[in-house]
Coordinates of C-alpha atoms in Angstrom, one line a residue:
M1 CA -0.1 -0.2 0.1
M2 CA 1.4 3.5 -1.1
R3 CA 1.8 6.0 1.7
T4 CA 0.0 9.4 0.8
Q5 CA 1.9 11.5 3.0
P6 CA 4.9 12.8 0.6
L7 CA 8.6 12.7 1.4
K8 CA 9.9 16.3 1.2
V9 CA 13.1 17.0 -0.7
A10 CA 15.4 20.1 -0.6
L11 CA 17.5 20.8 -3.5
L12 CA 20.7 22.7 -3.2
G13 CA 21.7 24.1 -6.6
C14 CA 19.6 24.7 -9.6
G15 CA 22.5 24.9 -12.4
V16 CA 22.7 22.3 -15.3
V17 CA 22.3 19.3 -13.0
G18 CA 19.8 20.6 -10.4
S19 CA 17.5 22.0 -13.0
E20 CA 17.3 18.5 -14.8
V21 CA 16.7 16.9 -10.9
A22 CA 13.9 19.1 -10.8
R23 CA 12.5 18.6 -14.2
I24 CA 12.5 14.7 -13.8
M25 CA 11.2 14.9 -10.1
T26 CA 8.2 17.0 -11.8
T27 CA 7.5 14.8 -15.0
H28 CA 8.2 11.5 -13.6
A29 CA 6.5 12.0 -10.3
T30 CA 3.9 9.3 -10.6
D31 CA 6.6 6.5 -11.4
L32 CA 8.6 7.8 -8.8
A33 CA 6.1 7.5 -6.3
A34 CA 5.0 3.9 -7.4
R35 CA 8.6 3.0 -7.0
I36 CA 9.4 4.5 -3.9
G37 CA 6.2 3.7 -2.1
A38 CA 5.3 7.3 -1.4
P39 CA 5.0 10.6 -3.2
V40 CA 8.2 12.9 -3.1
E41 CA 7.8 16.5 -3.0
L42 CA 10.0 19.3 -4.0
A43 CA 10.0 21.4 -0.6
G44 CA 12.6 24.1 -1.6
V45 CA 15.2 24.9 -3.8
A46 CA 18.2 26.9 -2.7
V47 CA 20.1 29.1 -5.3
R48 CA 22.7 31.6 -5.2
R49 CA 20.9 34.3 -6.9
A50 CA 17.0 34.5 -7.0
G51 CA 15.1 36.4 -9.5
R52 CA 15.4 34.7 -13.0
E53 CA 12.9 32.4 -14.0
R54 CA 13.4 28.7 -13.8
A55 CA 11.4 26.5 -16.1
G56 CA 8.9 24.0 -14.4
I57 CA 9.8 25.3 -10.8
D58 CA 7.3 27.3 -8.6
P59 CA 9.0 30.5 -7.8
A60 CA 7.6 30.2 -4.3
L61 CA 10.2 27.3 -3.7
I62 CA 13.3 29.2 -4.5
T63 CA 15.4 30.7 -1.9
T64 CA 18.6 32.1 -1.3
D65 CA 18.9 30.8 2.4
A66 CA 20.2 27.5 1.9
M67 CA 20.9 27.0 5.7
A68 CA 17.5 27.8 6.6
L69 CA 16.3 25.2 4.2
V70 CA 18.7 22.5 5.4
E71 CA 17.7 23.2 9.2
R72 CA 13.9 22.4 8.4
D73 CA 12.8 19.4 10.4
D74 CA 10.2 18.5 8.0
I75 CA 13.0 17.9 5.1
D76 CA 13.5 14.1 4.6
V77 CA 16.2 14.2 2.0
V78 CA 18.6 17.0 0.8
I79 CA 20.0 16.7 -2.9
E80 CA 23.5 18.7 -3.0
V81 CA 24.5 19.7 -6.4
I82 CA 26.3 23.0 -5.8
G83 CA 29.8 21.4 -5.7
G84 CA 32.9 23.0 -4.0
I85 CA 34.1 22.3 -0.2
E86 CA 32.2 25.2 1.5
P87 CA 29.3 26.1 1.9
A88 CA 28.5 22.5 0.5
R89 CA 30.1 20.6 3.5
T90 CA 28.4 22.7 6.5
L91 CA 25.2 22.4 4.7
M92 CA 25.1 18.9 4.2
L93 CA 26.4 18.0 8.1
T94 CA 23.6 20.5 9.3
A95 CA 21.1 18.6 7.2
M96 CA 22.2 15.3 8.5
E97 CA 22.1 16.8 12.1
H98 CA 18.3 17.7 11.4
G99 CA 17.6 14.3 10.2
A100 CA 17.8 14.3 6.7
S101 CA 19.5 12.0 4.4
V102 CA 21.9 13.4 1.8
V103 CA 22.4 12.6 -1.9
S104 CA 25.4 14.4 -3.6
A105 CA 27.3 14.7 -6.8
N106 CA 30.3 16.4 -4.8
K107 CA 33.4 14.8 -5.7
A108 CA 35.6 17.3 -4.7
L109 CA 34.2 17.2 -0.9
L110 CA 33.8 13.4 -0.8
A111 CA 37.6 12.9 -2.0
E112 CA 38.6 15.5 0.6
D113 CA 36.5 14.9 3.7
G114 CA 34.4 11.9 3.1
S115 CA 35.1 10.4 6.3
T116 CA 33.5 13.5 8.2
L117 CA 30.5 13.0 6.2
H118 CA 30.3 9.3 6.5
A119 CA 30.9 9.7 10.4
A120 CA 27.9 12.3 10.6
A121 CA 25.5 10.1 8.6
A122 CA 26.3 7.0 10.8
K123 CA 25.9 9.2 13.9
H124 CA 22.6 10.4 13.0
G125 CA 21.2 7.4 11.5
V126 CA 20.6 8.8 7.7
D127 CA 22.2 7.8 4.3
L128 CA 24.9 9.5 2.3
Y129 CA 24.6 8.3 -1.3
Y130 CA 26.9 9.7 -4.3
E131 CA 26.4 7.4 -7.3
A132 CA 26.8 10.9 -9.5
A133 CA 30.0 12.0 -8.1
V134 CA 32.2 9.9 -10.2
A135 CA 30.9 8.5 -13.5
G136 CA 27.8 10.5 -14.2
A137 CA 25.2 8.2 -15.3
I138 CA 27.3 5.1 -15.2
P139 CA 26.2 2.6 -12.3
L140 CA 29.5 2.2 -10.7
L141 CA 29.7 3.0 -6.9
R142 CA 26.8 0.7 -5.9
P143 CA 28.1 -2.3 -7.9
L144 CA 31.3 -1.7 -6.1
R145 CA 29.8 -1.3 -2.8
E146 CA 27.0 -3.9 -3.0
S147 CA 27.3 -6.5 -6.0
L148 CA 31.0 -7.0 -5.4
A149 CA 30.6 -6.8 -1.5
G150 CA 31.3 -10.7 -1.3
D151 CA 34.2 -10.5 -3.7
K152 CA 37.8 -9.2 -3.7
V153 CA 38.5 -6.4 -5.9
E154 CA 42.1 -6.2 -7.4
R155 CA 42.3 -3.3 -9.7
V156 CA 40.0 -0.4 -10.9
L157 CA 41.3 1.1 -14.4
G158 CA 39.3 3.5 -16.4
I159 CA 38.5 6.9 -18.0
V160 CA 36.6 9.1 -15.7
N161 CA 36.8 12.5 -17.3
G162 CA 34.9 13.3 -20.5
T163 CA 36.5 16.5 -21.4
T164 CA 40.3 15.1 -21.4
N165 CA 39.0 12.0 -23.1
F166 CA 37.7 14.3 -25.8
I167 CA 41.0 16.2 -26.4
L168 CA 43.1 13.2 -26.6
D169 CA 40.3 11.5 -29.0
R170 CA 40.8 14.6 -31.2
M171 CA 44.4 14.5 -31.0
D172 CA 44.4 11.0 -32.1
S173 CA 41.8 11.2 -35.0
T174 CA 42.6 14.5 -36.6
G175 CA 46.2 14.8 -35.6
A176 CA 45.5 18.2 -33.9
G177 CA 47.6 19.7 -31.1
F178 CA 46.5 20.0 -27.7
A179 CA 45.8 23.5 -27.6
E180 CA 43.6 23.3 -30.8
A181 CA 41.9 20.3 -29.6
L182 CA 41.2 22.1 -26.1
D183 CA 39.8 25.1 -27.9
E184 CA 37.4 22.7 -29.8
A185 CA 36.4 21.2 -26.5
T186 CA 35.6 24.7 -25.3
A187 CA 33.6 25.6 -28.4
L188 CA 31.5 22.5 -28.0
G189 CA 30.8 22.9 -24.4
Y190 CA 33.0 20.1 -23.1
A191 CA 35.6 22.0 -21.3
E192 CA 34.7 24.9 -18.8
A193 CA 36.1 28.4 -19.5
D194 CA 38.7 27.6 -16.9
P195 CA 39.5 23.8 -17.8
T196 CA 42.3 23.5 -15.1
A197 CA 40.3 20.8 -13.0
D198 CA 40.0 18.8 -15.8
I199 CA 43.2 18.9 -17.8
E200 CA 45.5 19.1 -15.0
G201 CA 43.7 15.7 -13.7
F202 CA 42.1 17.2 -10.5
D203 CA 38.8 16.0 -11.3
A204 CA 39.9 12.4 -12.0
A205 CA 42.0 12.3 -9.0
A206 CA 39.1 13.2 -6.8
K207 CA 36.9 10.2 -8.6
A208 CA 40.0 7.9 -8.2
A209 CA 40.3 8.7 -4.4
I210 CA 36.4 7.7 -4.1
L211 CA 36.6 4.5 -6.3
A212 CA 39.8 3.4 -4.3
G213 CA 38.2 3.7 -1.0
I214 CA 35.2 2.0 -2.0
A215 CA 36.9 -0.7 -3.7
F216 CA 39.5 -1.5 -1.2
H217 CA 37.7 -0.8 2.0
T218 CA 40.3 2.0 2.9
R219 CA 40.3 5.7 3.5
V220 CA 42.1 7.3 0.3
T221 CA 42.0 11.1 -0.3
A222 CA 42.5 13.3 -3.0
A223 CA 45.9 14.1 -1.7
D224 CA 46.9 10.1 -1.7
V225 CA 46.6 10.0 -5.5
Y226 CA 49.3 10.9 -7.7
R227 CA 48.3 13.0 -10.5
E228 CA 49.4 14.0 -13.9
G229 CA 47.2 16.0 -16.4
I230 CA 47.5 16.2 -20.2
T231 CA 48.9 19.4 -20.9
E232 CA 52.2 18.1 -21.6
V233 CA 50.9 15.4 -24.1
S234 CA 51.9 16.5 -27.6
A235 CA 50.8 15.7 -31.2
A236 CA 54.4 13.7 -31.3
D237 CA 53.3 11.8 -28.3
V238 CA 50.1 10.8 -30.0
A239 CA 52.0 10.0 -33.1
S240 CA 54.5 7.6 -31.3
A241 CA 51.5 5.8 -29.8
K242 CA 50.0 5.2 -33.2
A243 CA 53.2 4.0 -34.5
M244 CA 53.0 1.4 -31.9
N245 CA 49.5 0.7 -32.6
C246 CA 48.6 2.6 -29.2
V247 CA 46.3 5.5 -28.2
V248 CA 46.8 8.0 -25.5
K249 CA 44.2 8.0 -22.9
L250 CA 44.2 9.9 -19.3
L251 CA 43.5 6.8 -16.8
A252 CA 42.4 6.6 -13.3
I253 CA 44.2 3.5 -12.1
C254 CA 43.4 2.0 -8.4
E255 CA 45.2 -1.2 -7.5
R256 CA 46.1 -3.6 -4.5
G257 CA 50.1 -4.0 -3.9
A258 CA 51.7 -7.3 -4.8
D259 CA 51.7 -8.0 -1.2
G260 CA 48.0 -7.4 -0.7
H261 CA 48.8 -5.0 2.1
T262 CA 49.0 -1.8 0.2
V263 CA 47.1 0.2 -2.4
N264 CA 47.8 2.9 -4.8
A265 CA 46.0 5.3 -6.7
R266 CA 47.3 7.5 -9.6
V267 CA 46.1 9.4 -12.5
H268 CA 48.2 10.1 -15.5
P269 CA 48.2 9.8 -19.3
A270 CA 49.2 6.3 -20.5
M271 CA 49.5 4.5 -24.0
I272 CA 47.2 1.7 -24.4
P273 CA 47.3 -1.1 -27.2
R274 CA 44.2 -0.4 -29.6
S275 CA 42.9 -3.8 -29.0
H276 CA 42.4 -2.7 -25.3
P277 CA 38.6 -2.1 -24.9
L278 CA 39.4 1.3 -23.3
A279 CA 41.2 2.2 -26.4
S280 CA 37.7 2.5 -28.2
V281 CA 36.0 4.9 -25.8
R282 CA 35.6 8.0 -27.9
E283 CA 34.8 11.9 -27.3
A284 CA 33.3 12.7 -23.9
Y285 CA 32.3 9.3 -22.6
N286 CA 33.7 7.3 -19.7
A287 CA 34.4 3.6 -19.0
V288 CA 36.0 1.8 -16.0
F289 CA 37.2 -1.7 -16.0
V290 CA 37.0 -3.6 -12.6
E291 CA 39.0 -6.5 -12.0
S292 CA 38.0 -8.8 -8.9
E293 CA 39.1 -12.3 -7.8
A294 CA 35.8 -14.2 -8.3
A295 CA 34.1 -12.1 -11.0
G296 CA 36.9 -11.4 -13.1
Q297 CA 36.9 -8.1 -15.5
L298 CA 33.8 -6.0 -15.7
M299 CA 33.5 -3.0 -17.7
F300 CA 31.1 -0.2 -17.1
Y301 CA 30.7 2.3 -19.9
G302 CA 28.4 5.3 -20.9
P303 CA 28.0 9.3 -20.4
G304 CA 30.1 10.5 -17.5
A305 CA 28.8 13.9 -17.2
G306 CA 25.9 16.5 -18.5
G307 CA 23.0 17.5 -16.9
A308 CA 20.6 14.7 -17.8
P309 CA 22.9 11.9 -17.4
T310 CA 24.1 13.0 -14.0
A311 CA 20.5 13.7 -12.8
S312 CA 19.6 10.0 -13.6
A313 CA 22.4 8.9 -11.2
V314 CA 21.0 11.5 -8.5
L315 CA 17.6 10.5 -9.0
G316 CA 18.5 6.6 -8.7
D317 CA 20.4 7.6 -5.3
L318 CA 17.1 9.8 -4.2
V319 CA 14.7 6.5 -4.8
A320 CA 17.1 4.4 -2.8
V321 CA 17.3 6.8 0.2
C322 CA 13.5 7.3 0.2
R323 CA 12.8 3.6 0.1
N324 CA 15.3 3.6 3.3
K325 CA 13.4 6.2 4.9
L326 CA 10.0 4.5 4.8
T327 CA 11.4 1.3 6.1
G328 CA 13.3 3.0 8.8
A329 CA 16.6 1.7 7.5
T330 CA 19.9 2.8 6.1
G331 CA 22.0 1.8 3.4
P332 CA 25.6 0.8 3.6
G333 CA 27.8 3.3 5.2
E334 CA 31.6 3.7 4.9
S335 CA 33.6 0.7 4.7
A336 CA 37.2 1.3 5.7
Y337 CA 38.0 -1.9 7.9
A338 CA 40.8 -3.1 5.6
E339 CA 43.1 0.1 6.6
L340 CA 45.6 -0.8 3.7
T341 CA 48.6 1.5 3.6
V342 CA 48.4 4.0 0.6
E343 CA 51.6 3.6 -1.2
S344 CA 53.4 6.4 -3.0
V345 CA 53.3 6.0 -6.8
G346 CA 57.2 6.0 -6.5
V347 CA 56.9 2.3 -5.7
A348 CA 54.2 1.2 -7.9
R349 CA 55.4 -0.8 -11.2
T350 CA 54.5 0.4 -14.7
R351 CA 55.9 0.2 -18.2
Y352 CA 57.2 3.2 -19.8
H353 CA 57.6 4.7 -23.3
L354 CA 60.6 6.8 -24.0
S355 CA 61.9 8.6 -27.0
L356 CA 65.5 9.6 -27.2
D357 CA 67.1 11.8 -29.6
V358 CA 70.8 10.5 -29.8
A359 CA 73.9 10.7 -31.9
D360 CA 73.6 8.1 -34.6
R361 CA 76.9 6.2 -34.5
A362 CA 78.3 2.9 -33.5
G363 CA 77.9 1.7 -30.1
V364 CA 74.9 4.1 -28.9
L365 CA 72.3 1.7 -28.4
A366 CA 74.7 -0.6 -26.1
Q367 CA 75.6 2.6 -23.9
V368 CA 71.8 3.6 -23.7
A369 CA 71.0 0.1 -22.8
A370 CA 73.7 -0.4 -20.1
V371 CA 72.3 2.7 -18.2
F372 CA 68.8 1.1 -18.0
A373 CA 70.5 -2.1 -17.0
Q374 CA 72.5 -0.3 -14.3
H375 CA 69.1 0.7 -12.7
D376 CA 67.5 -2.6 -13.1
V377 CA 64.8 -1.3 -15.7
S378 CA 64.7 -4.0 -18.2
I379 CA 63.9 -3.2 -22.0
D380 CA 61.1 -4.9 -23.7
T381 CA 61.5 -3.3 -27.2
V382 CA 63.4 -0.6 -28.8
R383 CA 63.3 1.0 -32.2
Q384 CA 66.0 3.4 -34.1
Q385 CA 65.6 5.6 -36.8
G386 CA 68.8 7.5 -38.2
R387 CA 68.8 10.8 -39.7
D388 CA 71.7 13.3 -40.8
G389 CA 74.0 12.3 -37.9
D390 CA 71.1 12.1 -35.4
A391 CA 69.0 9.2 -34.4
T392 CA 65.7 8.6 -32.4
L393 CA 65.4 5.6 -29.9
V394 CA 62.1 4.7 -29.2
I395 CA 62.1 2.3 -26.0
V396 CA 59.4 0.6 -24.3
T397 CA 60.4 -1.0 -20.6
H398 CA 59.1 -3.9 -18.8
T399 CA 57.5 -2.9 -15.5
A400 CA 59.7 -0.6 -13.3
T401 CA 59.2 1.8 -10.5
D402 CA 59.1 5.6 -10.8
A403 CA 62.2 5.8 -8.8
A404 CA 64.1 3.3 -10.8
L405 CA 62.9 5.2 -14.2
A406 CA 63.9 8.7 -12.8
A407 CA 67.3 7.7 -11.7
T408 CA 67.7 5.9 -15.4
V409 CA 66.6 9.6 -17.1
A410 CA 69.0 11.7 -15.1
D411 CA 71.8 9.4 -16.0
L412 CA 70.7 9.5 -19.5
R413 CA 70.5 13.5 -19.4
G414 CA 74.0 13.3 -18.4
M415 CA 75.2 11.6 -21.5
D416 CA 77.0 13.4 -24.3
I417 CA 75.3 11.2 -26.8
V418 CA 72.0 11.9 -25.7
R419 CA 70.7 15.0 -27.5
D420 CA 67.3 15.3 -26.0
I421 CA 64.5 13.1 -24.3
A422 CA 61.6 13.9 -26.4
G423 CA 59.0 12.0 -24.6
I424 CA 58.1 9.8 -21.6
M425 CA 54.8 8.3 -21.1
R426 CA 53.5 5.3 -19.0
V427 CA 52.3 2.2 -20.9
E428 CA 49.4 0.1 -19.7
G429 CA 47.8 -3.0 -21.0
E430 CA 49.5 -5.8 -22.9

């Protein structure tokens, strides 16, 4: 039997995502009520500036006093889509103190201080759900947290930022340079006016922290994630990848250490073989591989951003927390029991691609190889091309640590036969 008294929802933020959340709540009200077991009512919408018309939203619901809205004792669920650290953190904590469950898309806050939010949710007996924080519409966090709860996740590898994927895809498909591809992404609305969070990897690093925390039952913050953006990826790097039948992608990688007691999380550009499923992820789409002990390899793919896709994930969480409200239950909270040590990327082992400009004379390859051997960096393949007294050595290593590779590069730079190190990039996949 359906309850007639509605569950009241407060919406913080009414931008691209928030306006879509409000629209879906209105247009799908009957279906949502049937799925939840009670109607849901939009009880207030907090915005930064009132006054302008917001299609489909009763002007009487609009307020600029977000704190007063979350302090209302009749609010059952607060949806936070304003982003940033403050005032979002204070508003969410206040909502929980007043008995409201929280649905959020705030990756930056969750990656920086998720433990505080989880602790508050547990203390006040409410839910904290955030499916939309990592991969837009793609159902990813709930499968990790619930469907794979009985399995052991070994590795999470994926493309979690649509802006950078669009830029790298354009560089690969058209031969464009980074600046040109960024301009196109901006013109099409894929990149913000200030794209720093995307192109420098901050957005992906926050998502990697959230993924690692859930996958490995360990607290991981954005500060624990090694981060490289794509601003240094050149057309020459992309061309080198093509010559190896590879493509360059910005990857978020979270994995257990070989000893099983450590975990590392990193975000960086990497070459992957075109045969790898992630290589075919085009334009602004996202895709994530999850490798677990029992289930094996699972792939999640779809639109990772945008108003409607992100709103879809928010509404999925809304249905879940409303169902919990009706039964007096709460869903899974933070699981950090494993307390694995978060290790530095410097001790994680990766393959590398290096392009060296060297003097084209006898014995050069042997001298370069000796430097690699001195630092226990094994060479997998090498390709040499000569031209007018100079040559280019393209070397791909077997797995090595960052520290070993850095020592190798330092010694190479000191050799008079090495004119320049034109490019260094990690290689993922076989």
